[in-house]
Amino acid sequence: MELAYYSDYAVRLVNSEEPGRGKDSLTTVEAVRDLFGANQSAARRATDADLTRFRGVRARLRSVFEAADGGDETLAVDLLNSLLLEFPVSPQISGHDHRDDDDRPLWHMHLADHPSNATAGYAAIAAMGLAFHLTEYGVDRLGLCEASPCRNAYLDTSTNRSRRYCSDRCATRANVAAYRARKRAEADRSHSTGRSAEKAHEATATTDR
């Protein structure tokens, strides 16, 4: 498993809140546990106290995406480094899967955490995964959806670094909005041109008299 895979932990946490819509799904311990996905053993450590701690980490991770999206590469790295220092992990070799042709383990890297609480464990994995993604693919691969008011975080894995939206739904909505705006602008220009031509005609007629 590539370590950059863990960057999805950061995206899931950041997108548990939609500030532009006034929505926040991180309101219960169960919501915190759901963020862990298949890592249920770590999720079981979550308590009510983790709600506030998770929201604090979420705000810091969003700041990383905001800095990257705004083109401030150094700030994005500094913010992420502060999280890495506060929430360290221990990379470990794991072999719970097996090769197809024999019974030997399929060795790969995992991020093992030894936290005092669920937030520390999640933050460590999210920050390290995001760091691997950033260093492997570039800071400009971290973005925020351009479809207002969404602003969800995303990781750009396109071949030409062209991603601008967090989902196909947001891309479609933005394209429809842009199309309607162009049509309105065309209609306004046509109306303005028609009125100008009408005034010019009236002026010509007055002069002829």
PDB file of C-alpha atoms in Angstrom:
ATOM      1  CA  MET A   1       0.000   0.000   0.000  1.00  0.00           C
ATOM      2  CA  GLU A   2       1.498   3.350  -1.016  1.00  0.00           C
ATOM      3  CA  LEU A   3       1.874   5.709   1.910  1.00  0.00           C
ATOM      4  CA  ALA A   4       0.286   8.507  -0.124  1.00  0.00           C
ATOM      5  CA  TYR A   5      -2.931   6.483   0.176  1.00  0.00           C
ATOM      6  CA  TYR A   6      -3.269   7.809   3.718  1.00  0.00           C
ATOM      7  CA  SER A   7      -3.740  11.346   2.375  1.00  0.00           C
ATOM      8  CA  ASP A   8      -7.395  10.411   1.974  1.00  0.00           C
ATOM      9  CA  TYR A   9      -7.661  10.577   5.771  1.00  0.00           C
ATOM     10  CA  ALA A  10      -6.942  14.311   5.536  1.00  0.00           C
ATOM     11  CA  VAL A  11      -9.491  14.853   2.761  1.00  0.00           C
ATOM     12  CA  ARG A  12     -12.219  12.973   4.643  1.00  0.00           C
ATOM     13  CA  LEU A  13     -11.691  15.020   7.786  1.00  0.00           C
ATOM     14  CA  VAL A  14     -11.511  18.401   6.020  1.00  0.00           C
ATOM     15  CA  ASN A  15     -14.662  17.638   4.038  1.00  0.00           C
ATOM     16  CA  SER A  16     -16.657  16.722   7.134  1.00  0.00           C
ATOM     17  CA  GLU A  17     -17.386  20.455   7.257  1.00  0.00           C
ATOM     18  CA  GLU A  18     -18.767  22.689   4.503  1.00  0.00           C
ATOM     19  CA  PRO A  19     -18.317  26.256   5.825  1.00  0.00           C
ATOM     20  CA  GLY A  20     -19.908  27.859   2.759  1.00  0.00           C
ATOM     21  CA  ARG A  21     -23.109  25.903   3.368  1.00  0.00           C
ATOM     22  CA  GLY A  22     -22.999  26.070   7.164  1.00  0.00           C
ATOM     23  CA  LYS A  23     -22.830  22.262   7.416  1.00  0.00           C
ATOM     24  CA  ASP A  24     -20.806  20.161   9.846  1.00  0.00           C
ATOM     25  CA  SER A  25     -21.225  16.383   9.992  1.00  0.00           C
ATOM     26  CA  LEU A  26     -18.682  15.989  12.796  1.00  0.00           C
ATOM     27  CA  THR A  27     -21.156  16.241  15.651  1.00  0.00           C
ATOM     28  CA  THR A  28     -21.127  12.782  17.264  1.00  0.00           C
ATOM     29  CA  VAL A  29     -18.627  10.155  18.365  1.00  0.00           C
ATOM     30  CA  GLU A  30     -20.051   7.840  15.697  1.00  0.00           C
ATOM     31  CA  ALA A  31     -19.224  10.447  13.044  1.00  0.00           C
ATOM     32  CA  VAL A  32     -15.646  10.504  14.348  1.00  0.00           C
ATOM     33  CA  ARG A  33     -15.447   6.707  14.203  1.00  0.00           C
ATOM     34  CA  ASP A  34     -16.805   6.662  10.651  1.00  0.00           C
ATOM     35  CA  LEU A  35     -13.830   8.746   9.508  1.00  0.00           C
ATOM     36  CA  PHE A  36     -11.481   5.864  10.282  1.00  0.00           C
ATOM     37  CA  GLY A  37     -13.073   3.679   7.619  1.00  0.00           C
ATOM     38  CA  ALA A  38     -11.816   0.100   7.816  1.00  0.00           C
ATOM     39  CA  ASN A  39      -9.470   0.903  10.712  1.00  0.00           C
ATOM     40  CA  GLN A  40     -12.055  -0.043  13.312  1.00  0.00           C
ATOM     41  CA  SER A  41      -9.588  -0.869  16.104  1.00  0.00           C
ATOM     42  CA  ALA A  42      -8.400   2.752  16.123  1.00  0.00           C
ATOM     43  CA  ALA A  43     -11.964   4.043  15.840  1.00  0.00           C
ATOM     44  CA  ARG A  44     -12.975   2.302  19.044  1.00  0.00           C
ATOM     45  CA  ARG A  45     -10.718   4.639  21.022  1.00  0.00           C
ATOM     46  CA  ALA A  46     -12.868   7.671  20.117  1.00  0.00           C
ATOM     47  CA  THR A  47     -14.741   9.435  22.927  1.00  0.00           C
ATOM     48  CA  ASP A  48     -16.755  12.629  23.311  1.00  0.00           C
ATOM     49  CA  ALA A  49     -13.538  14.508  24.077  1.00  0.00           C
ATOM     50  CA  ASP A  50     -12.285  13.752  20.565  1.00  0.00           C
ATOM     51  CA  LEU A  51     -15.003  15.847  18.933  1.00  0.00           C
ATOM     52  CA  THR A  52     -13.365  19.154  19.874  1.00  0.00           C
ATOM     53  CA  ARG A  53      -9.868  17.823  19.189  1.00  0.00           C
ATOM     54  CA  PHE A  54     -10.884  16.528  15.738  1.00  0.00           C
ATOM     55  CA  ARG A  55     -12.379  19.900  14.801  1.00  0.00           C
ATOM     56  CA  GLY A  56      -9.124  21.603  15.776  1.00  0.00           C
ATOM     57  CA  VAL A  57      -7.064  19.263  13.563  1.00  0.00           C
ATOM     58  CA  ARG A  58      -9.617  19.698  10.791  1.00  0.00           C
ATOM     59  CA  ALA A  59      -9.141  23.474  10.801  1.00  0.00           C
ATOM     60  CA  ARG A  60      -5.361  23.062  10.592  1.00  0.00           C
ATOM     61  CA  LEU A  61      -5.573  20.608   7.718  1.00  0.00           C
ATOM     62  CA  ARG A  62      -7.942  22.926   5.830  1.00  0.00           C
ATOM     63  CA  SER A  63      -5.370  25.680   6.264  1.00  0.00           C
ATOM     64  CA  VAL A  64      -2.848  23.469   4.462  1.00  0.00           C
ATOM     65  CA  PHE A  65      -5.226  23.066   1.523  1.00  0.00           C
ATOM     66  CA  GLU A  66      -6.056  26.774   1.535  1.00  0.00           C
ATOM     67  CA  ALA A  67      -2.384  27.718   1.411  1.00  0.00           C
ATOM     68  CA  ALA A  68      -1.705  25.238  -1.400  1.00  0.00           C
ATOM     69  CA  ASP A  69      -4.783  26.375  -3.331  1.00  0.00           C
ATOM     70  CA  GLY A  70      -3.684  29.996  -2.930  1.00  0.00           C
ATOM     71  CA  GLY A  71      -0.236  29.238  -4.335  1.00  0.00           C
ATOM     72  CA  ASP A  72       1.641  29.726  -1.045  1.00  0.00           C
ATOM     73  CA  GLU A  73       3.789  26.607  -1.220  1.00  0.00           C
ATOM     74  CA  THR A  74       6.049  27.489   1.712  1.00  0.00           C
ATOM     75  CA  LEU A  75       3.126  28.178   4.054  1.00  0.00           C
ATOM     76  CA  ALA A  76       1.443  24.892   3.105  1.00  0.00           C
ATOM     77  CA  VAL A  77       4.629  22.980   3.916  1.00  0.00           C
ATOM     78  CA  ASP A  78       5.200  24.862   7.181  1.00  0.00           C
ATOM     79  CA  LEU A  79       1.639  24.190   8.351  1.00  0.00           C
ATOM     80  CA  LEU A  80       1.938  20.509   7.480  1.00  0.00           C
ATOM     81  CA  ASN A  81       5.327  20.225   9.172  1.00  0.00           C
ATOM     82  CA  SER A  82       3.841  21.587  12.400  1.00  0.00           C
ATOM     83  CA  LEU A  83       1.269  18.791  12.339  1.00  0.00           C
ATOM     84  CA  LEU A  84       3.943  16.172  11.629  1.00  0.00           C
ATOM     85  CA  LEU A  85       5.983  17.344  14.609  1.00  0.00           C
ATOM     86  CA  GLU A  86       2.978  17.325  16.926  1.00  0.00           C
ATOM     87  CA  PHE A  87       1.561  13.987  15.738  1.00  0.00           C
ATOM     88  CA  PRO A  88       4.404  11.560  14.860  1.00  0.00           C
ATOM     89  CA  VAL A  89       3.961   8.047  13.469  1.00  0.00           C
ATOM     90  CA  SER A  90       6.087   4.915  13.146  1.00  0.00           C
ATOM     91  CA  PRO A  91       6.296   3.424   9.634  1.00  0.00           C
ATOM     92  CA  GLN A  92       6.150  -0.374   9.792  1.00  0.00           C
ATOM     93  CA  ILE A  93       6.380  -3.198   7.263  1.00  0.00           C
ATOM     94  CA  SER A  94       3.165  -5.216   7.053  1.00  0.00           C
ATOM     95  CA  GLY A  95       2.457  -8.486   5.259  1.00  0.00           C
ATOM     96  CA  HIS A  96      -1.170  -9.384   5.873  1.00  0.00           C
ATOM     97  CA  ASP A  97      -1.789 -10.025   2.134  1.00  0.00           C
ATOM     98  CA  HIS A  98      -0.196 -12.780   0.040  1.00  0.00           C
ATOM     99  CA  ARG A  99       1.187 -13.141  -3.473  1.00  0.00           C
ATOM    100  CA  ASP A 100      -0.920 -14.932  -6.071  1.00  0.00           C
ATOM    101  CA  ASP A 101       1.745 -17.477  -7.026  1.00  0.00           C
ATOM    102  CA  ASP A 102       2.816 -18.617  -3.569  1.00  0.00           C
ATOM    103  CA  ASP A 103       2.108 -18.256   0.111  1.00  0.00           C
ATOM    104  CA  ARG A 104       4.727 -15.593   0.793  1.00  0.00           C
ATOM    105  CA  PRO A 105       3.478 -12.313   2.315  1.00  0.00           C
ATOM    106  CA  LEU A 106       3.060  -9.293   0.068  1.00  0.00           C
ATOM    107  CA  TRP A 107       5.161  -6.847   2.032  1.00  0.00           C
ATOM    108  CA  HIS A 108       4.219  -3.177   2.057  1.00  0.00           C
ATOM    109  CA  MET A 109       4.468  -0.119   4.272  1.00  0.00           C
ATOM    110  CA  HIS A 110       1.881   0.894   6.842  1.00  0.00           C
ATOM    111  CA  LEU A 111       1.777   3.825   9.215  1.00  0.00           C
ATOM    112  CA  ALA A 112       1.507   2.576  12.779  1.00  0.00           C
ATOM    113  CA  ASP A 113       0.448   5.018  15.448  1.00  0.00           C
ATOM    114  CA  HIS A 114       0.771   4.754  19.205  1.00  0.00           C
ATOM    115  CA  PRO A 115      -1.437   7.641  20.342  1.00  0.00           C
ATOM    116  CA  SER A 116      -2.875   8.609  23.663  1.00  0.00           C
ATOM    117  CA  ASN A 117      -6.265   9.252  22.034  1.00  0.00           C
ATOM    118  CA  ALA A 118      -8.146   8.739  18.764  1.00  0.00           C
ATOM    119  CA  THR A 119      -7.487  12.276  17.519  1.00  0.00           C
ATOM    120  CA  ALA A 120      -3.711  11.917  17.829  1.00  0.00           C
ATOM    121  CA  GLY A 121      -3.824   8.644  15.922  1.00  0.00           C
ATOM    122  CA  TYR A 122      -5.968   9.986  13.118  1.00  0.00           C
ATOM    123  CA  ALA A 123      -4.046  13.264  12.849  1.00  0.00           C
ATOM    124  CA  ALA A 124      -0.718  11.436  12.636  1.00  0.00           C
ATOM    125  CA  ILE A 125      -1.848   9.235   9.763  1.00  0.00           C
ATOM    126  CA  ALA A 126      -3.637  12.074   7.933  1.00  0.00           C
ATOM    127  CA  ALA A 127      -0.670  14.442   8.181  1.00  0.00           C
ATOM    128  CA  MET A 128       1.899  11.843   7.134  1.00  0.00           C
ATOM    129  CA  GLY A 129      -0.242  10.651   4.227  1.00  0.00           C
ATOM    130  CA  LEU A 130      -0.732  14.226   3.044  1.00  0.00           C
ATOM    131  CA  ALA A 131       3.020  14.852   3.379  1.00  0.00           C
ATOM    132  CA  PHE A 132       3.841  11.858   1.192  1.00  0.00           C
ATOM    133  CA  HIS A 133       1.288  12.988  -1.395  1.00  0.00           C
ATOM    134  CA  LEU A 134       2.650  16.538  -1.385  1.00  0.00           C
ATOM    135  CA  THR A 135       6.284  15.504  -1.774  1.00  0.00           C
ATOM    136  CA  GLU A 136       5.560  12.874  -4.414  1.00  0.00           C
ATOM    137  CA  TYR A 137       3.112  14.808  -6.609  1.00  0.00           C
ATOM    138  CA  GLY A 138       3.624  18.482  -5.712  1.00  0.00           C
ATOM    139  CA  VAL A 139       1.912  21.142  -3.596  1.00  0.00           C
ATOM    140  CA  ASP A 140      -0.239  22.210  -6.544  1.00  0.00           C
ATOM    141  CA  ARG A 141      -1.949  18.816  -6.374  1.00  0.00           C
ATOM    142  CA  LEU A 142      -3.783  19.945  -3.219  1.00  0.00           C
ATOM    143  CA  GLY A 143      -6.842  21.998  -4.053  1.00  0.00           C
ATOM    144  CA  LEU A 144     -10.209  23.358  -2.968  1.00  0.00           C
ATOM    145  CA  CYS A 145     -13.282  22.992  -5.143  1.00  0.00           C
ATOM    146  CA  GLU A 146     -13.965  26.068  -7.296  1.00  0.00           C
ATOM    147  CA  ALA A 147     -17.712  25.428  -7.368  1.00  0.00           C
ATOM    148  CA  SER A 148     -19.151  27.990  -4.963  1.00  0.00           C
ATOM    149  CA  PRO A 149     -20.128  27.533  -2.183  1.00  0.00           C
ATOM    150  CA  CYS A 150     -18.588  24.028  -2.000  1.00  0.00           C
ATOM    151  CA  ARG A 151     -14.850  24.524  -1.315  1.00  0.00           C
ATOM    152  CA  ASN A 152     -14.332  20.855  -0.471  1.00  0.00           C
ATOM    153  CA  ALA A 153     -10.732  19.653  -0.448  1.00  0.00           C
ATOM    154  CA  TYR A 154      -9.447  17.315  -3.139  1.00  0.00           C
ATOM    155  CA  LEU A 155      -6.216  15.693  -4.317  1.00  0.00           C
ATOM    156  CA  ASP A 156      -5.526  16.261  -8.010  1.00  0.00           C
ATOM    157  CA  THR A 157      -4.420  12.984  -9.596  1.00  0.00           C
ATOM    158  CA  SER A 158      -5.100  14.047 -13.198  1.00  0.00           C
ATOM    159  CA  THR A 159      -2.281  13.568 -15.702  1.00  0.00           C
ATOM    160  CA  ASN A 160      -2.203  17.237 -16.711  1.00  0.00           C
ATOM    161  CA  ARG A 161      -2.847  18.862 -13.305  1.00  0.00           C
ATOM    162  CA  SER A 162      -6.170  20.219 -14.542  1.00  0.00           C
ATOM    163  CA  ARG A 163      -8.574  19.293 -11.759  1.00  0.00           C
ATOM    164  CA  ARG A 164     -10.620  22.206 -10.386  1.00  0.00           C
ATOM    165  CA  TYR A 165     -13.576  20.541  -8.668  1.00  0.00           C
ATOM    166  CA  CYS A 166     -14.013  17.985  -5.901  1.00  0.00           C
ATOM    167  CA  SER A 167     -16.543  15.884  -7.825  1.00  0.00           C
ATOM    168  CA  ASP A 168     -18.286  15.433 -11.165  1.00  0.00           C
ATOM    169  CA  ARG A 169     -21.414  16.899  -9.586  1.00  0.00           C
ATOM    170  CA  CYS A 170     -19.658  20.162  -8.735  1.00  0.00           C
ATOM    171  CA  ALA A 171     -17.986  20.284 -12.159  1.00  0.00           C
ATOM    172  CA  THR A 172     -21.357  19.891 -13.882  1.00  0.00           C
ATOM    173  CA  ARG A 173     -22.973  22.524 -11.689  1.00  0.00           C
ATOM    174  CA  ALA A 174     -20.147  24.986 -12.363  1.00  0.00           C
ATOM    175  CA  ASN A 175     -20.263  24.348 -16.119  1.00  0.00           C
ATOM    176  CA  VAL A 176     -24.038  24.889 -16.207  1.00  0.00           C
ATOM    177  CA  ALA A 177     -23.674  28.121 -14.209  1.00  0.00           C
ATOM    178  CA  ALA A 178     -20.931  29.351 -16.568  1.00  0.00           C
ATOM    179  CA  TYR A 179     -23.058  28.479 -19.621  1.00  0.00           C
ATOM    180  CA  ARG A 180     -26.050  30.389 -18.255  1.00  0.00           C
ATOM    181  CA  ALA A 181     -23.838  33.371 -17.413  1.00  0.00           C
ATOM    182  CA  ARG A 182     -22.512  33.440 -20.989  1.00  0.00           C
ATOM    183  CA  LYS A 183     -26.045  33.308 -22.381  1.00  0.00           C
ATOM    184  CA  ARG A 184     -27.130  36.186 -20.144  1.00  0.00           C
ATOM    185  CA  ALA A 185     -24.114  38.221 -21.232  1.00  0.00           C
ATOM    186  CA  GLU A 186     -24.865  37.513 -24.893  1.00  0.00           C
ATOM    187  CA  ALA A 187     -28.487  38.503 -24.417  1.00  0.00           C
ATOM    188  CA  ASP A 188     -27.443  41.738 -22.667  1.00  0.00           C
ATOM    189  CA  ARG A 189     -25.019  42.579 -25.459  1.00  0.00           C
ATOM    190  CA  SER A 190     -27.638  41.844 -28.093  1.00  0.00           C
ATOM    191  CA  HIS A 191     -30.171  44.017 -26.294  1.00  0.00           C
ATOM    192  CA  SER A 192     -27.635  46.813 -25.896  1.00  0.00           C
ATOM    193  CA  THR A 193     -26.647  46.609 -29.569  1.00  0.00           C
ATOM    194  CA  GLY A 194     -30.292  46.699 -30.608  1.00  0.00           C
ATOM    195  CA  ARG A 195     -30.995  49.797 -28.505  1.00  0.00           C
ATOM    196  CA  SER A 196     -27.889  51.518 -29.877  1.00  0.00           C
ATOM    197  CA  ALA A 197     -28.954  50.788 -33.441  1.00  0.00           C
ATOM    198  CA  GLU A 198     -32.442  52.062 -32.667  1.00  0.00           C
ATOM    199  CA  LYS A 199     -31.093  55.315 -31.213  1.00  0.00           C
ATOM    200  CA  ALA A 200     -28.785  55.774 -34.196  1.00  0.00           C
ATOM    201  CA  HIS A 201     -31.707  55.301 -36.539  1.00  0.00           C
ATOM    202  CA  GLU A 202     -33.775  57.854 -34.614  1.00  0.00           C
ATOM    203  CA  ALA A 203     -30.917  60.356 -34.695  1.00  0.00           C
ATOM    204  CA  THR A 204     -30.520  59.902 -38.460  1.00  0.00           C
ATOM    205  CA  ALA A 205     -34.233  60.379 -39.019  1.00  0.00           C
ATOM    206  CA  THR A 206     -34.217  63.620 -36.988  1.00  0.00           C
ATOM    207  CA  THR A 207     -31.273  64.973 -38.954  1.00  0.00           C
ATOM    208  CA  ASP A 208     -32.956  64.182 -42.266  1.00  0.00           C
ATOM    209  CA  ARG A 209     -35.956  66.285 -41.227  1.00  0.00           C
TER     210      ARG A 209
END
